[in-house]
PDB file of C-alpha atoms in Angstrom:
ATOM      1  CA  MET A   1      83.342  78.378  70.409  1.00  0.00           C
ATOM      2  CA  LYS A   2      86.547  79.732  70.133  1.00  0.00           C
ATOM      3  CA  THR A   3      85.903  82.624  72.174  1.00  0.00           C
ATOM      4  CA  PHE A   4      84.193  79.874  75.535  1.00  0.00           C
ATOM      5  CA  LEU A   5      87.682  78.070  75.236  1.00  0.00           C
ATOM      6  CA  ILE A   6      89.813  81.625  75.980  1.00  0.00           C
ATOM      7  CA  PHE A   7      87.058  82.345  78.657  1.00  0.00           C
ATOM      8  CA  LEU A   8      88.151  78.422  79.916  1.00  0.00           C
ATOM      9  CA  ILE A   9      91.966  78.349  79.097  1.00  0.00           C
ATOM     10  CA  SER A  10      92.398  81.714  81.340  1.00  0.00           C
ATOM     11  CA  TYR A  11      90.114  79.835  84.326  1.00  0.00           C
ATOM     12  CA  LEU A  12      92.355  77.047  84.698  1.00  0.00           C
ATOM     13  CA  ILE A  13      95.410  79.696  84.383  1.00  0.00           C
ATOM     14  CA  GLY A  14      94.094  81.564  87.332  1.00  0.00           C
ATOM     15  CA  SER A  15      93.421  78.165  89.078  1.00  0.00           C
ATOM     16  CA  ILE A  16      97.236  76.857  89.214  1.00  0.00           C
ATOM     17  CA  PRO A  17      97.640  77.306  93.131  1.00  0.00           C
ATOM     18  CA  ASN A  18     101.609  78.489  92.569  1.00  0.00           C
ATOM     19  CA  ALA A  19     101.055  79.316  96.679  1.00  0.00           C
ATOM     20  CA  TYR A  20      99.857  76.363  97.411  1.00  0.00           C
ATOM     21  CA  ILE A  21     102.092  74.486  95.156  1.00  0.00           C
ATOM     22  CA  VAL A  22     105.994  75.883  96.841  1.00  0.00           C
ATOM     23  CA  ALA A  23     104.947  75.561 100.166  1.00  0.00           C
ATOM     24  CA  LYS A  24     104.286  71.818 100.075  1.00  0.00           C
ATOM     25  CA  ILE A  25     107.208  71.501  97.752  1.00  0.00           C
ATOM     26  CA  VAL A  26     109.487  73.518 100.131  1.00  0.00           C
ATOM     27  CA  LYS A  27     108.035  73.514 103.842  1.00  0.00           C
ATOM     28  CA  LYS A  28     105.443  70.646 102.964  1.00  0.00           C
ATOM     29  CA  MET A  29     102.731  72.750 104.587  1.00  0.00           C
ATOM     30  CA  ASP A  30      99.555  73.229 103.381  1.00  0.00           C
ATOM     31  CA  ILE A  31      98.639  77.330 102.764  1.00  0.00           C
ATOM     32  CA  ARG A  32      95.629  77.115 103.633  1.00  0.00           C
ATOM     33  CA  SER A  33      95.994  76.158 106.923  1.00  0.00           C
ATOM     34  CA  VAL A  34      99.173  78.116 108.310  1.00  0.00           C
ATOM     35  CA  GLY A  35      99.819  82.393 108.718  1.00  0.00           C
ATOM     36  CA  GLU A  36      96.415  83.485 106.968  1.00  0.00           C
ATOM     37  CA  GLY A  37      95.416  80.846 105.658  1.00  0.00           C
ATOM     38  CA  ASN A  38      95.530  82.770 101.575  1.00  0.00           C
ATOM     39  CA  VAL A  39      96.691  80.851  98.952  1.00  0.00           C
ATOM     40  CA  GLY A  40      98.935  83.847  97.724  1.00  0.00           C
ATOM     41  CA  ALA A  41     102.279  85.265  97.955  1.00  0.00           C
ATOM     42  CA  ARG A  42     102.462  87.300 100.822  1.00  0.00           C
ATOM     43  CA  ASN A  43     101.722  84.711 103.264  1.00  0.00           C
ATOM     44  CA  VAL A  44     104.348  82.535 101.481  1.00  0.00           C
ATOM     45  CA  TRP A  45     106.418  85.782 102.349  1.00  0.00           C
ATOM     46  CA  HIS A  46     105.713  85.075 105.895  1.00  0.00           C
ATOM     47  CA  VAL A  47     105.018  81.510 106.486  1.00  0.00           C
ATOM     48  CA  VAL A  48     107.871  80.197 104.070  1.00  0.00           C
ATOM     49  CA  SER A  49     110.175  83.004 103.436  1.00  0.00           C
ATOM     50  CA  PRO A  50     110.333  86.002 101.705  1.00  0.00           C
ATOM     51  CA  PHE A  51     112.635  84.594  98.478  1.00  0.00           C
ATOM     52  CA  TRP A  52     109.594  82.129  97.480  1.00  0.00           C
ATOM     53  CA  GLY A  53     107.132  84.941  98.656  1.00  0.00           C
ATOM     54  CA  ILE A  54     108.357  86.830  95.784  1.00  0.00           C
ATOM     55  CA  PHE A  55     108.969  83.814  93.854  1.00  0.00           C
ATOM     56  CA  VAL A  56     105.466  82.914  94.225  1.00  0.00           C
ATOM     57  CA  PHE A  57     104.382  86.859  93.190  1.00  0.00           C
ATOM     58  CA  PHE A  58     106.720  86.690  90.299  1.00  0.00           C
ATOM     59  CA  LEU A  59     104.298  83.339  88.644  1.00  0.00           C
ATOM     60  CA  ASP A  60     100.985  84.422  90.038  1.00  0.00           C
ATOM     61  CA  PHE A  61     101.909  87.626  88.092  1.00  0.00           C
ATOM     62  CA  LEU A  62     103.018  85.671  84.834  1.00  0.00           C
ATOM     63  CA  LYS A  63      99.833  84.088  85.287  1.00  0.00           C
ATOM     64  CA  GLY A  64      97.969  87.310  84.140  1.00  0.00           C
ATOM     65  CA  VAL A  65     100.747  88.276  81.710  1.00  0.00           C
ATOM     66  CA  ILE A  66     100.038  84.812  79.655  1.00  0.00           C
ATOM     67  CA  THR A  67      95.983  85.343  80.099  1.00  0.00           C
ATOM     68  CA  TYR A  68      96.217  88.563  78.485  1.00  0.00           C
ATOM     69  CA  LEU A  69      98.811  87.815  75.672  1.00  0.00           C
ATOM     70  CA  ILE A  70      97.022  84.573  74.909  1.00  0.00           C
ATOM     71  CA  SER A  71      93.303  86.810  74.699  1.00  0.00           C
ATOM     72  CA  PHE A  72      94.788  89.433  73.282  1.00  0.00           C
ATOM     73  CA  TYR A  73      96.286  87.219  70.677  1.00  0.00           C
ATOM     74  CA  PHE A  74      92.980  84.944  70.404  1.00  0.00           C
ATOM     75  CA  LEU A  75      90.193  87.451  71.070  1.00  0.00           C
ATOM     76  CA  ARG A  76      91.568  91.128  69.852  1.00  0.00           C
ATOM     77  CA  ASP A  77      88.651  92.629  71.066  1.00  0.00           C
ATOM     78  CA  ASN A  78      89.064  94.746  74.719  1.00  0.00           C
ATOM     79  CA  LEU A  79      85.617  93.820  76.278  1.00  0.00           C
ATOM     80  CA  LEU A  80      86.657  89.971  75.437  1.00  0.00           C
ATOM     81  CA  ILE A  81      90.037  90.188  76.422  1.00  0.00           C
ATOM     82  CA  TRP A  82      88.679  92.198  79.844  1.00  0.00           C
ATOM     83  CA  LEU A  83      86.484  89.005  80.285  1.00  0.00           C
ATOM     84  CA  CYS A  84      89.399  86.517  79.796  1.00  0.00           C
ATOM     85  CA  GLY A  85      91.099  88.762  83.154  1.00  0.00           C
ATOM     86  CA  ILE A  86      88.442  88.458  85.042  1.00  0.00           C
ATOM     87  CA  PHE A  87      88.113  84.594  84.614  1.00  0.00           C
ATOM     88  CA  ALA A  88      91.581  84.379  85.393  1.00  0.00           C
ATOM     89  CA  VAL A  89      91.311  86.114  88.103  1.00  0.00           C
ATOM     90  CA  ILE A  90      88.182  84.210  89.467  1.00  0.00           C
ATOM     91  CA  GLY A  91      90.268  80.925  89.142  1.00  0.00           C
ATOM     92  CA  HIS A  92      93.033  82.270  90.920  1.00  0.00           C
ATOM     93  CA  GLY A  93      90.628  83.152  93.941  1.00  0.00           C
ATOM     94  CA  PHE A  94      88.042  79.671  93.403  1.00  0.00           C
ATOM     95  CA  PRO A  95      90.196  76.889  91.871  1.00  0.00           C
ATOM     96  CA  ILE A  96      89.171  73.698  90.634  1.00  0.00           C
ATOM     97  CA  PHE A  97      92.422  72.402  91.807  1.00  0.00           C
ATOM     98  CA  LEU A  98      92.155  73.473  95.514  1.00  0.00           C
ATOM     99  CA  LYS A  99      88.050  73.094  96.076  1.00  0.00           C
ATOM    100  CA  PHE A 100      87.588  76.784  95.186  1.00  0.00           C
ATOM    101  CA  ARG A 101      89.681  78.020  98.195  1.00  0.00           C
ATOM    102  CA  GLY A 102      92.375  80.449  96.379  1.00  0.00           C
ATOM    103  CA  GLY A 103      93.871  83.410  96.949  1.00  0.00           C
ATOM    104  CA  LYS A 104      92.961  87.226  96.814  1.00  0.00           C
ATOM    105  CA  GLY A 105      94.239  87.749  93.509  1.00  0.00           C
ATOM    106  CA  MET A 106      96.742  91.002  93.292  1.00  0.00           C
ATOM    107  CA  ALA A 107      99.680  89.340  91.493  1.00  0.00           C
ATOM    108  CA  ILE A 108      97.566  87.952  89.098  1.00  0.00           C
ATOM    109  CA  ALA A 109      95.585  91.292  88.813  1.00  0.00           C
ATOM    110  CA  SER A 110      98.909  93.075  88.535  1.00  0.00           C
ATOM    111  CA  GLY A 111      99.904  90.676  85.918  1.00  0.00           C
ATOM    112  CA  PHE A 112      97.238  91.398  83.873  1.00  0.00           C
ATOM    113  CA  LEU A 113      97.045  95.460  84.128  1.00  0.00           C
ATOM    114  CA  PHE A 114     100.685  95.357  83.457  1.00  0.00           C
ATOM    115  CA  SER A 115      99.990  94.048  79.934  1.00  0.00           C
ATOM    116  CA  LYS A 116      97.544  96.519  79.628  1.00  0.00           C
ATOM    117  CA  PHE A 117      98.702  99.829  80.534  1.00  0.00           C
ATOM    118  CA  PRO A 118     102.616  98.855  81.538  1.00  0.00           C
ATOM    119  CA  GLU A 119     103.827 102.764  82.165  1.00  0.00           C
ATOM    120  CA  CYS A 120     100.702 102.974  84.486  1.00  0.00           C
ATOM    121  CA  VAL A 121     101.221 100.080  86.448  1.00  0.00           C
ATOM    122  CA  LEU A 122     104.923 100.623  86.684  1.00  0.00           C
ATOM    123  CA  MET A 123     105.035 103.464  87.937  1.00  0.00           C
ATOM    124  CA  GLY A 124     101.885 102.807  90.935  1.00  0.00           C
ATOM    125  CA  THR A 125     104.410 100.044  91.489  1.00  0.00           C
ATOM    126  CA  LEU A 126     107.167 102.378  92.080  1.00  0.00           C
ATOM    127  CA  LEU A 127     104.936 105.244  94.168  1.00  0.00           C
ATOM    128  CA  TYR A 128     103.276 101.563  96.017  1.00  0.00           C
ATOM    129  CA  LEU A 129     107.336 100.586  96.833  1.00  0.00           C
ATOM    130  CA  ILE A 130     108.343 104.118  97.769  1.00  0.00           C
ATOM    131  CA  LEU A 131     104.801 104.683 100.285  1.00  0.00           C
ATOM    132  CA  PHE A 132     105.003 100.918 102.031  1.00  0.00           C
ATOM    133  CA  LEU A 133     109.694 102.025 102.602  1.00  0.00           C
ATOM    134  CA  LEU A 134     108.160 105.364 104.625  1.00  0.00           C
ATOM    135  CA  THR A 135     105.234 103.929 105.942  1.00  0.00           C
ATOM    136  CA  LYS A 136     105.237  99.979 106.487  1.00  0.00           C
ATOM    137  CA  ASN A 137     101.792  99.819 106.266  1.00  0.00           C
ATOM    138  CA  PHE A 138     100.819  97.563 103.119  1.00  0.00           C
ATOM    139  CA  HIS A 139      97.108  98.373 102.676  1.00  0.00           C
ATOM    140  CA  LEU A 140      97.349 101.904 103.276  1.00  0.00           C
ATOM    141  CA  SER A 141     100.327 101.727 100.808  1.00  0.00           C
ATOM    142  CA  ILE A 142      98.861  99.770  97.981  1.00  0.00           C
ATOM    143  CA  THR A 143      95.233 102.080  98.065  1.00  0.00           C
ATOM    144  CA  ILE A 144      96.978 105.266  97.575  1.00  0.00           C
ATOM    145  CA  ALA A 145      99.381 103.810  95.504  1.00  0.00           C
ATOM    146  CA  ILE A 146      95.710 102.112  93.282  1.00  0.00           C
ATOM    147  CA  ILE A 147      93.874 106.073  93.502  1.00  0.00           C
ATOM    148  CA  ILE A 148      97.046 107.540  91.783  1.00  0.00           C
ATOM    149  CA  THR A 149      97.594 105.107  89.805  1.00  0.00           C
ATOM    150  CA  LEU A 150      93.825 105.068  88.563  1.00  0.00           C
ATOM    151  CA  PHE A 151      93.256 109.097  88.442  1.00  0.00           C
ATOM    152  CA  VAL A 152      96.712 110.565  87.448  1.00  0.00           C
ATOM    153  CA  PHE A 153      98.915 108.076  86.235  1.00  0.00           C
ATOM    154  CA  TYR A 154      95.969 106.723  83.615  1.00  0.00           C
ATOM    155  CA  PRO A 155      94.903 110.043  82.668  1.00  0.00           C
ATOM    156  CA  LEU A 156      98.753 110.927  82.506  1.00  0.00           C
ATOM    157  CA  PHE A 157      99.191 108.348  79.385  1.00  0.00           C
ATOM    158  CA  LYS A 158      95.616 109.416  77.887  1.00  0.00           C
ATOM    159  CA  GLU A 159      93.877 106.159  78.578  1.00  0.00           C
ATOM    160  CA  PRO A 160      90.015 105.762  77.879  1.00  0.00           C
ATOM    161  CA  PHE A 161      88.009 107.124  80.667  1.00  0.00           C
ATOM    162  CA  ASN A 162      86.451 103.471  79.879  1.00  0.00           C
ATOM    163  CA  GLU A 163      89.501 101.618  80.559  1.00  0.00           C
ATOM    164  CA  ILE A 164      89.373 103.478  84.066  1.00  0.00           C
ATOM    165  CA  ILE A 165      85.871 101.888  84.810  1.00  0.00           C
ATOM    166  CA  MET A 166      86.705  98.886  84.149  1.00  0.00           C
ATOM    167  CA  SER A 167      89.930  99.261  85.877  1.00  0.00           C
ATOM    168  CA  ILE A 168      87.715  99.916  89.036  1.00  0.00           C
ATOM    169  CA  PHE A 169      85.778  96.671  88.113  1.00  0.00           C
ATOM    170  CA  PHE A 170      88.528  94.684  87.856  1.00  0.00           C
ATOM    171  CA  LEU A 171      90.178  95.564  91.639  1.00  0.00           C
ATOM    172  CA  ILE A 172      86.619  95.823  93.188  1.00  0.00           C
ATOM    173  CA  LEU A 173      86.632  92.061  92.744  1.00  0.00           C
ATOM    174  CA  LEU A 174      90.035  91.818  94.568  1.00  0.00           C
ATOM    175  CA  GLY A 175      87.750  93.743  97.033  1.00  0.00           C
ATOM    176  CA  ILE A 176      84.789  91.446  97.292  1.00  0.00           C
ATOM    177  CA  LYS A 177      87.485  88.466  97.312  1.00  0.00           C
ATOM    178  CA  ARG A 178      89.110  89.904 100.214  1.00  0.00           C
ATOM    179  CA  ILE A 179      85.790  90.610 102.034  1.00  0.00           C
ATOM    180  CA  ILE A 180      84.237  86.512 101.606  1.00  0.00           C
ATOM    181  CA  ASP A 181      88.112  85.569 102.941  1.00  0.00           C
ATOM    182  CA  GLU A 182      88.272  87.928 105.799  1.00  0.00           C
ATOM    183  CA  PRO A 183      86.173  84.933 108.025  1.00  0.00           C
ATOM    184  CA  TYR A 184      88.119  82.200 107.161  1.00  0.00           C
ATOM    185  CA  MET A 185      91.248  84.329 107.690  1.00  0.00           C
ATOM    186  CA  ARG A 186      90.264  85.151 111.287  1.00  0.00           C
ATOM    187  CA  LYS A 187      89.975  81.674 111.566  1.00  0.00           C
ATOM    188  CA  ILE A 188      93.256  80.434 110.480  1.00  0.00           C
ATOM    189  CA  LYS A 189      95.265  83.725 112.378  1.00  0.00           C
ATOM    190  CA  ALA A 190      93.451  82.367 115.907  1.00  0.00           C
ATOM    191  CA  GLN A 191      94.417  78.943 115.316  1.00  0.00           C
ATOM    192  CA  ASN A 192      98.546  79.331 114.754  1.00  0.00           C
ATOM    193  CA  SER A 193     101.309  81.622 116.039  1.00  0.00           C
ATOM    194  CA  TYR A 194     102.218  82.443 112.548  1.00  0.00           C
ATOM    195  CA  TRP A 195     101.380  86.564 111.671  1.00  0.00           C
ATOM    196  CA  LYS A 196     101.186  87.347 115.401  1.00  0.00           C
TER     197      LYS A 196
END
């Protein structure tokens, strides 16, 4: 019963739609119908302002950290902790508070992974920032940073192989969510002037 409750709490934490709330308060807009239609920090950065985009990223990152801390404190089992992270990411992507239309999950996943592997994620983040400054290409930079983090930084800090596998599975979920969202995002982009 306790495990189920922590899973539910993880999902509900993930479901808190920070991007939607901030966009509504600051600009009185529905973030789902502007920009790329994504309920996430990157969309807020573009359609509200960079400051609020960073703020939303921090809030979503914090959701991942809080999920990890709660699951670690109450469950202790590594597999159950991972499942809590998965439920939180599912909550972010399919939030009950927004009729199950949420964000892609990069920020909340980053917060959860940072809590489990702080050194690896910190180095991966620094690598991403350097690559982005050099290339100005978000997707290329994040892809290279993730690959190097998993296959260089994880072994460097002696993380077990099963943790690499779980992290890959975790990130695959984000990729699946992006594929699911792609038709909707193309439709929203075509309907408004943001990001053009």
